[in-house]
Short mmCIF file of C-alpha atoms in Angstrom, two decimals:
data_model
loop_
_atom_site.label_atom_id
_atom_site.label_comp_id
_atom_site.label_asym_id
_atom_site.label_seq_id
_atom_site.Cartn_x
_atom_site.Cartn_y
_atom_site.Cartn_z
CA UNK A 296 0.00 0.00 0.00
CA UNK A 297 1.28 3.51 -1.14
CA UNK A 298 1.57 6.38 1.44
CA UNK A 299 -1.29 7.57 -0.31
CA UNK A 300 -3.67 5.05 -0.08
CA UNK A 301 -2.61 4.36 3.58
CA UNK A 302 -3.56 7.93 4.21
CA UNK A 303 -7.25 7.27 2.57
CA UNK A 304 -7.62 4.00 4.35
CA UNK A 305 -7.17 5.34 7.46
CA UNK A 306 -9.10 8.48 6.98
CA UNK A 307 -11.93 5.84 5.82
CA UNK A 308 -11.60 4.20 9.34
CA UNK A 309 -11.45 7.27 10.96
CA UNK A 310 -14.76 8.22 9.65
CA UNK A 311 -16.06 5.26 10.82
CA UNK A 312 -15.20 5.32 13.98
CA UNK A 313 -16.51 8.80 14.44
CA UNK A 314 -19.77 7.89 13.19
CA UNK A 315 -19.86 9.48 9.97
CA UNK A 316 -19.78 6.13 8.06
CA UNK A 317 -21.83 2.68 9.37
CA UNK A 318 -19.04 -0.31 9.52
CA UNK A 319 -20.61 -1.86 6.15
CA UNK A 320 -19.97 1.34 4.33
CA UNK A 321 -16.29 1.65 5.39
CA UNK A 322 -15.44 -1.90 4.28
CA UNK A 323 -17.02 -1.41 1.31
CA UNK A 324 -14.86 1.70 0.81
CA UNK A 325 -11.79 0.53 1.92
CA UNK A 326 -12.17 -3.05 -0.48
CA UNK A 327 -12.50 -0.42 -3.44
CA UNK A 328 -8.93 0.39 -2.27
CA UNK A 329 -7.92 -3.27 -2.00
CA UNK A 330 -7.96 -4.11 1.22
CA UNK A 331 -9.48 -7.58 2.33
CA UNK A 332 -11.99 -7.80 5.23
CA UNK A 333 -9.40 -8.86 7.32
CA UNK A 334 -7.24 -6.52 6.48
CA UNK A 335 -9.80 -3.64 6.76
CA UNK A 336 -11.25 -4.98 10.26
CA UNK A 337 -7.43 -4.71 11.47
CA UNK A 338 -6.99 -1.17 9.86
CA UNK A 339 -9.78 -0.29 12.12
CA UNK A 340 -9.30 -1.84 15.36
CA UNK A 341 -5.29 0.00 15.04
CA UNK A 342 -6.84 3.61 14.33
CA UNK A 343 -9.14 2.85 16.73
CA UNK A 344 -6.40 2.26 19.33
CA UNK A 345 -4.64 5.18 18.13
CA UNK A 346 -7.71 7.63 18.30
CA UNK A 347 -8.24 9.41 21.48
CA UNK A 348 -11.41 10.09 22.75
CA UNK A 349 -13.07 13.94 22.08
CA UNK A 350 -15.72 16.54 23.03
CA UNK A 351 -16.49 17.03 19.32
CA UNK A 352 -20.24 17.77 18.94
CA UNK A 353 -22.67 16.03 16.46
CA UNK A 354 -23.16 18.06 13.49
CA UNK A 355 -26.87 18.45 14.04
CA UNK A 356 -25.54 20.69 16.88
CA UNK A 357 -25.15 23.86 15.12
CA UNK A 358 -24.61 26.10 17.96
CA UNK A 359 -20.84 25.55 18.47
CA UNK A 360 -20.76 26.51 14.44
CA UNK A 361 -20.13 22.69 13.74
CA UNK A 362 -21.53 20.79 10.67
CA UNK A 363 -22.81 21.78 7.11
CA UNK A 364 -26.47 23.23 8.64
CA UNK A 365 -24.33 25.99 10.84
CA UNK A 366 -25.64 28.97 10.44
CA UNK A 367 -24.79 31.55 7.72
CA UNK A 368 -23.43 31.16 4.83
CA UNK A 369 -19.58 30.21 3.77
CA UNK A 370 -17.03 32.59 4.40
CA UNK A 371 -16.49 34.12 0.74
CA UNK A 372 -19.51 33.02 -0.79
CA UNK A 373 -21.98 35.76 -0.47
CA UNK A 374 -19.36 37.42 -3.51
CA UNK A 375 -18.20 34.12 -5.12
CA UNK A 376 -18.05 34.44 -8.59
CA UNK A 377 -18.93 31.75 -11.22
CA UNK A 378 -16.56 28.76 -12.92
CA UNK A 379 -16.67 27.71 -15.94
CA UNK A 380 -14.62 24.41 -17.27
CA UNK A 381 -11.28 24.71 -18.99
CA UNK A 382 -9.03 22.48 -20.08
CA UNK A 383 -5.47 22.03 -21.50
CA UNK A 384 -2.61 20.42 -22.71
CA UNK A 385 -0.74 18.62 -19.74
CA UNK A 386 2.03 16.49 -19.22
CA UNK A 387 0.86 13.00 -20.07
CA UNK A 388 -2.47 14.66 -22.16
CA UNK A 389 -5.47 16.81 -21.59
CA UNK A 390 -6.02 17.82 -17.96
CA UNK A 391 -9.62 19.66 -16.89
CA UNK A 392 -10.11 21.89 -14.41
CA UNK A 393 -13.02 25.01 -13.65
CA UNK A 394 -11.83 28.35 -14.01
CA UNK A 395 -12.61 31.65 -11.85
CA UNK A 396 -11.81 34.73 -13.12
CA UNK A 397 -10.97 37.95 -11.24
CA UNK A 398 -11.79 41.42 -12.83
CA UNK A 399 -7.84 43.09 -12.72
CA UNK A 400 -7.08 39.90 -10.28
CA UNK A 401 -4.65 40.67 -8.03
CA UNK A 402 -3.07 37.35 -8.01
CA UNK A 403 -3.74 33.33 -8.96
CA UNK A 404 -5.16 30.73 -6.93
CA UNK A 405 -4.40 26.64 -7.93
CA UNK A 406 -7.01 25.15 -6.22
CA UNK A 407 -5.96 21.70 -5.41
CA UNK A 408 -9.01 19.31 -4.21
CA UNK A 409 -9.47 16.79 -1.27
CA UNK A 410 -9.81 12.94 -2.29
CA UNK A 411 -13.47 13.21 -4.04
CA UNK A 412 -12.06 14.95 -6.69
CA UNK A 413 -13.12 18.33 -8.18
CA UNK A 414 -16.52 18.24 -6.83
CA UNK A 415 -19.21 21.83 -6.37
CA UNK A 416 -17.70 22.74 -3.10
CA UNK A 417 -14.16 22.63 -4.70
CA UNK A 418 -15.42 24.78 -7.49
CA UNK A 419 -16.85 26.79 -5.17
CA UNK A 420 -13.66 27.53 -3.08
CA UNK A 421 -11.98 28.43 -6.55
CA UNK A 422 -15.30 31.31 -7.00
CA UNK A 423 -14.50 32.60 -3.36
CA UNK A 424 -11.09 33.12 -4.36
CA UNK A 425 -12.00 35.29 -7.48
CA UNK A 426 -15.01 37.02 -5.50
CA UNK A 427 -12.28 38.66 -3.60
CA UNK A 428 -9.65 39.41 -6.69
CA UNK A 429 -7.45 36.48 -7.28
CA UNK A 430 -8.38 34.64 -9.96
CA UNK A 431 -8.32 30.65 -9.18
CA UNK A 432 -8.04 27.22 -11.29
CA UNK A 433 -9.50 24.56 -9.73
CA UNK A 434 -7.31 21.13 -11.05
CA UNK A 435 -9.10 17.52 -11.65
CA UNK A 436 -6.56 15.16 -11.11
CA UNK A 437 -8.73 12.65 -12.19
CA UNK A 438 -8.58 13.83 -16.06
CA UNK A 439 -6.61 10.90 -17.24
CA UNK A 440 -9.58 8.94 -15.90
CA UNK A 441 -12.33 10.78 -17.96
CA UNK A 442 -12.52 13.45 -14.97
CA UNK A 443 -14.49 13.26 -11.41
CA UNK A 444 -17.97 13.82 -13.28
CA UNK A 445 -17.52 10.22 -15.03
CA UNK A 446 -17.53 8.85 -11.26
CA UNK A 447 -20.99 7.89 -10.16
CA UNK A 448 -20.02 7.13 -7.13
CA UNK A 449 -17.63 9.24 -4.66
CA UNK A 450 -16.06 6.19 -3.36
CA UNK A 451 -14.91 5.04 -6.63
CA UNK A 452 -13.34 8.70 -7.49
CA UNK A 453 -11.53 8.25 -4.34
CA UNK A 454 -10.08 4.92 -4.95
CA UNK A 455 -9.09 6.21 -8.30
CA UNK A 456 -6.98 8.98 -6.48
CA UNK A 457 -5.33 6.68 -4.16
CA UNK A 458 -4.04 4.78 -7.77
CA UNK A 459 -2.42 8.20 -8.66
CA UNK A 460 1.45 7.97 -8.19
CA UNK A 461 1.98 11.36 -6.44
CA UNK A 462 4.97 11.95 -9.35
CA UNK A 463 2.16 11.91 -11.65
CA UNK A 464 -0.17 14.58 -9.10
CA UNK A 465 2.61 16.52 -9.01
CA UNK A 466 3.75 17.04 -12.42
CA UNK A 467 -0.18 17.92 -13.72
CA UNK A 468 -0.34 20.42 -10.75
CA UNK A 469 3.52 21.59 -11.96
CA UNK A 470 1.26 22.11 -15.27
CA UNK A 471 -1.57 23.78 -13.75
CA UNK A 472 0.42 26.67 -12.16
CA UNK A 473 1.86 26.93 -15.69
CA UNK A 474 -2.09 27.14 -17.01
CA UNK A 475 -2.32 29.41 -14.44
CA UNK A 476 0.46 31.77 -15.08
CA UNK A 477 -0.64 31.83 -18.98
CA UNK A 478 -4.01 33.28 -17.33
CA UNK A 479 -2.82 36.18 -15.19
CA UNK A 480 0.69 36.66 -16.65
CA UNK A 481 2.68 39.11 -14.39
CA UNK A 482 0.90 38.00 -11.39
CA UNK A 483 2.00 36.28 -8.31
CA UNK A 484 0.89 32.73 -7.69
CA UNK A 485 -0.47 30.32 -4.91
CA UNK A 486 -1.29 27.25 -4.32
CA UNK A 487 -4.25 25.95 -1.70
CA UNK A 488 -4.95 22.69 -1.47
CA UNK A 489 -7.35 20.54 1.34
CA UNK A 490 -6.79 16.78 2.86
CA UNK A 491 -5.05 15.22 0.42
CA UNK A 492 -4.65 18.14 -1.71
CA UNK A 493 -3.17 20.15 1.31
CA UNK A 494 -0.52 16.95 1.61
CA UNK A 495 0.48 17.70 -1.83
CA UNK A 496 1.00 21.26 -1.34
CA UNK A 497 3.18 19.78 0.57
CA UNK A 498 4.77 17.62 -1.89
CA UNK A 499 4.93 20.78 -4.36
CA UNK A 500 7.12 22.21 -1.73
CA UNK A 501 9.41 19.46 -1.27
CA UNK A 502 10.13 18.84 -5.11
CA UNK A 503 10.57 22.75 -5.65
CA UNK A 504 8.00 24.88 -6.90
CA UNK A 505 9.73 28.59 -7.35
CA UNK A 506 6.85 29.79 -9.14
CA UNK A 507 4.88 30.14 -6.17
CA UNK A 508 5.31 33.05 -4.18
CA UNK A 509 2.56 31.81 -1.29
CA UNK A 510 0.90 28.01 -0.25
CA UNK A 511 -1.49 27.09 1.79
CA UNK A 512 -2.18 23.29 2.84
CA UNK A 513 -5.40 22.75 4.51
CA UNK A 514 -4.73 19.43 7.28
CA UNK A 515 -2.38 17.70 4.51
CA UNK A 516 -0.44 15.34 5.50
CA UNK A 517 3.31 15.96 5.38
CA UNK A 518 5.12 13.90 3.11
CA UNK A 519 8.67 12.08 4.98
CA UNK A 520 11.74 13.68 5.33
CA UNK A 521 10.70 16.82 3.49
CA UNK A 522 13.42 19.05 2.21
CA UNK A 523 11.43 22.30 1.19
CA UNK A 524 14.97 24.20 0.26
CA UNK A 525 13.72 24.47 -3.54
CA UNK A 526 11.20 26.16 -2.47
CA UNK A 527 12.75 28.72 -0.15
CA UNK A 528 10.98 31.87 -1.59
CA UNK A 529 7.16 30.37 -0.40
CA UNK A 530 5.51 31.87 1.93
CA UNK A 531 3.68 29.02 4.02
CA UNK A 532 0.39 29.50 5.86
CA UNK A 533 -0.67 25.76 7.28
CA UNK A 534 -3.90 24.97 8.63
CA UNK A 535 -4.53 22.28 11.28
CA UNK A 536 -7.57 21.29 13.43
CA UNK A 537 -7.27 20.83 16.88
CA UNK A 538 -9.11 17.35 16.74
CA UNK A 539 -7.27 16.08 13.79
CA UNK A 540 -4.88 14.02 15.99
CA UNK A 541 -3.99 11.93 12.55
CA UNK A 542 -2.98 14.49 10.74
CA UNK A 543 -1.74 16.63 13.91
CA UNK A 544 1.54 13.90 14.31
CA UNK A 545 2.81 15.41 11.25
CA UNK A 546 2.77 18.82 11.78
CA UNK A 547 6.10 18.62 13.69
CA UNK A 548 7.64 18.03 10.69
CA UNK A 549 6.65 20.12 8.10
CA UNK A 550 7.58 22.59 11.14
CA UNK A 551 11.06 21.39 11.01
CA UNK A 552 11.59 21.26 7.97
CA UNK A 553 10.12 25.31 7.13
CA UNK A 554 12.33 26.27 9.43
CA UNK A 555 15.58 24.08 7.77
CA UNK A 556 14.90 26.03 5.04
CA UNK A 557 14.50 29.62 6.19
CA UNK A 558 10.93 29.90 4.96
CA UNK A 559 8.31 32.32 6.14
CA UNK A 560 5.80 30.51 7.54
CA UNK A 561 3.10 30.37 10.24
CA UNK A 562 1.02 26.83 11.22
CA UNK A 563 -2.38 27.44 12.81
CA UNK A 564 -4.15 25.03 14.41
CA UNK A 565 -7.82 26.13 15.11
CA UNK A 566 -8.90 25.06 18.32
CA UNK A 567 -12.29 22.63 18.94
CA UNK A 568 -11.79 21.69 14.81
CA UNK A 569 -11.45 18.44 13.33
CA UNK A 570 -10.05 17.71 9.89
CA UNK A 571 -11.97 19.06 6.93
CA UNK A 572 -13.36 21.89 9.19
CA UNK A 573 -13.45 24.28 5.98
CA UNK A 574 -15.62 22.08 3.52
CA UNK A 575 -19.00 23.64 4.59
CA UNK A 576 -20.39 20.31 2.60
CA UNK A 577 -19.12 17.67 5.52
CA UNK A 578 -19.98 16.56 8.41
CA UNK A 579 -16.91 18.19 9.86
CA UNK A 580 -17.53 21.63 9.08
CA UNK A 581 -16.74 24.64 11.60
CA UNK A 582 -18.34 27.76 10.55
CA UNK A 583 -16.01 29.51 13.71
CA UNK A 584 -12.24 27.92 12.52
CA UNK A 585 -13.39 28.39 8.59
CA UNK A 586 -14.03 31.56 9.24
CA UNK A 587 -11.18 32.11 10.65
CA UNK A 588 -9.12 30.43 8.03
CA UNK A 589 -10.62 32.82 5.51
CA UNK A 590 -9.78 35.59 7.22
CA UNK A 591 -5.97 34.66 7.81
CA UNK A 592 -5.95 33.55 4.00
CA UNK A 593 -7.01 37.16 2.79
CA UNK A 594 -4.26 38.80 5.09
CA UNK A 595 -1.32 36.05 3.61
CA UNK A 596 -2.38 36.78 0.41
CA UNK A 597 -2.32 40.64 0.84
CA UNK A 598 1.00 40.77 1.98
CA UNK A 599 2.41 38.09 0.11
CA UNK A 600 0.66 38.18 -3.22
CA UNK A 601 0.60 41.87 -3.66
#
C-alpha cells in the first residue's frame, strides 16, 4: 500500500469510527482500495487504538458553528463568482479543471481538491477566491480517468486517487500553475490545497515549486523527510484542526523542515476543529475555525501576493 492510499484508508476508518460512516460502508470503501476484510477490520481496530477520545459535537448541533447546517453562509460566498470548465494540454495529455476569473485579479489561486475529486464545493472555493480578486483554477486530477464527473459514485473517485502515483499529481499540478500563469501573466501565484490536496501542497514544496510566491495546505499530511529548500521563496500558511490528531503527528515536521529552510511561515491550528473543518459540505464543518481560516488567508495573500 502507497503512502497515499494508507492515508485514505485510514481516513476511511477514521470516519467510521466517528460515526460518519456505518461499519458496512467503510469496508465497502476501503475493499474499493484493496484491502481484504481482514485486512480492513485490522486497519480499524489500530486507528481505533490510536484515536483518542473527544468533546467534538454532532453536526446536528449547530450552535458551536459545527456541521454543514451551521448557520450563515460560507465565508467568501456571499461574492463568489462563477466557474466555468477549462481544459489544456498537460504532461501526459489533456487535464480539466473550472476556471474563476478575477476582474484586474490581483493574483492566482491553484485550487488543489481533497480525495473526491473536483466536486461543487471545490469549485466553489476556486469562485470565493475570485469574489475577492485572485483569480483561481481549480485542477481535476482525475482527467486521465475521464474526470471526477464520469464517477458515479464518490467512493470510486476516491479509490481512483489513491491509484495516482503522487509523481504523476505533481507534475499535472507543476502544469496547472503553468495554465495558471498563462491566465494572469505578471501576477504572483499560490497554491491551496485541502486533505489530500493540502498533503500535496506539501509535496509541491518538497520537489521545488519557485513559481509560487505563497501556499497554503489545509490538514495535509506531510510527506517524509521533506526538504522544502527548492522552495525557499514560499511563503507558508498551514492549517490544522485541533481534533485532527492523525494528521496533527505530522505537523512537527513540516515545522522542522520550514524552518531548515529559512521559509516564512506560520502553522495554525484552530482550536475545537477536526479535519476538513473548511468544507461547509461535511460533516466536519466549523463555521467559527473556517471563518477564521478565511480571514488569515485574505491577510497572507495581501502581503504576500501583492
Amino acid at each position: 500500500m502507497t503512502p497515499l492510499q494508507r492515508y485514505i484508508a485510514e481516513e476511511i476508518a477514521t470516519d467510521h469510527l466517528d460515526g460518519l460512516l456505518s461499519r458496512r460502508e467503510a469496508l465497502r470503501r476501503l475493499a474499493l482500495l484493496g484491502l481484504s476484510t481482514a485486512a480492513a477490520t485490522s486497519l480499524i481496530a489500530a486507528c481505533s487504538s490510536t484515536q483518542q477520545p473527544t468533546t467534538e459535537t454532532s453536526a446536528t448541533e449547530t450552535a458551536t458553528g459545527s456541521g454543514p447546517a451551521a448557520s450563515g453562509p460560507p465565508p467568501g460566498s456571499e461574492g463568489a463568482l462563477p466557474t466555468e470548465p477549462v481544459t489544456w494540454a498537460g504532461p501526459a495529455g489533456e487535464l480539466q479543471g473550472a476556471w474563476a476569473e478575477a476582474p484586474d485579479a490581483k493574483g492566482g489561486v491553484l485550487v488543489i481538491h481533497e480525495n473526491k475529486g473536483l466536486n461543487d464545493y471545490i469549485r466553489s472555493v476556486a469562485g470565493r477566491f475570485a469574489g475577492i480578486g485572485y483569480s483561481a483554477l481549480a485542477i481535476d486530477l482525475l482527467s486521465a480517468q475521464g474526470g471526477t464527473a464520469k464517477f458515479t459514485d464518490p467512493a470510486d473517485a476516491t479509490a481512483a486517487l489513491s491509484k495516482i502515483a503522487p509523481e504523476e499529481s505533481v507534475a499535472n499540478l507543476k502544469s496547472g500553475i503553468d495554465e495558471l500563469q498563462r491566465r494572469v501573466p505578471d501576477r504572483k501565484l499560490a497554491a491551496v490545497g485541502f486533505c489530500m490536496g493540502g498533503g500535496l501542497v506539501w509535496r509541491l514544496l518538497a520537489v521545488g515549486t519557485p513559481q509560487l510566491a505563497a501556499a497554503v495546505p489545509f490538514y495535509g499530511p506531510t510527506p517524509d523527510n521533506p526538504d522544502f529548500s527548492g522552495s525557499k521563496d514560499v511563503a507558508v500558511l498551514g492549517f490544522y484542526g485541533a481534533l485532527d490528531q492523525r494528521v496533527n503527528a505530522t505537523e512537527p515536521v513540516a515545522r522542522a523542515a520550514l524552518e531548515k529552510a529559512g521559509l516564512v511561515h506560520e502553522l495554525v491550528t484552530e482550536p475545537d476543529a477536526n479535519h476538513a473543518f473548511f468544507n461547509d459540505t461535511g460533516d466536519r464543518y466549523n463555521a467559527a475555525a473556517a471563518a477564521d481560516a478565511w480571514r488569515r488567508v485574505q491577510d497572507w495573500f495581501a502581503t504576500h501576493l501583492a
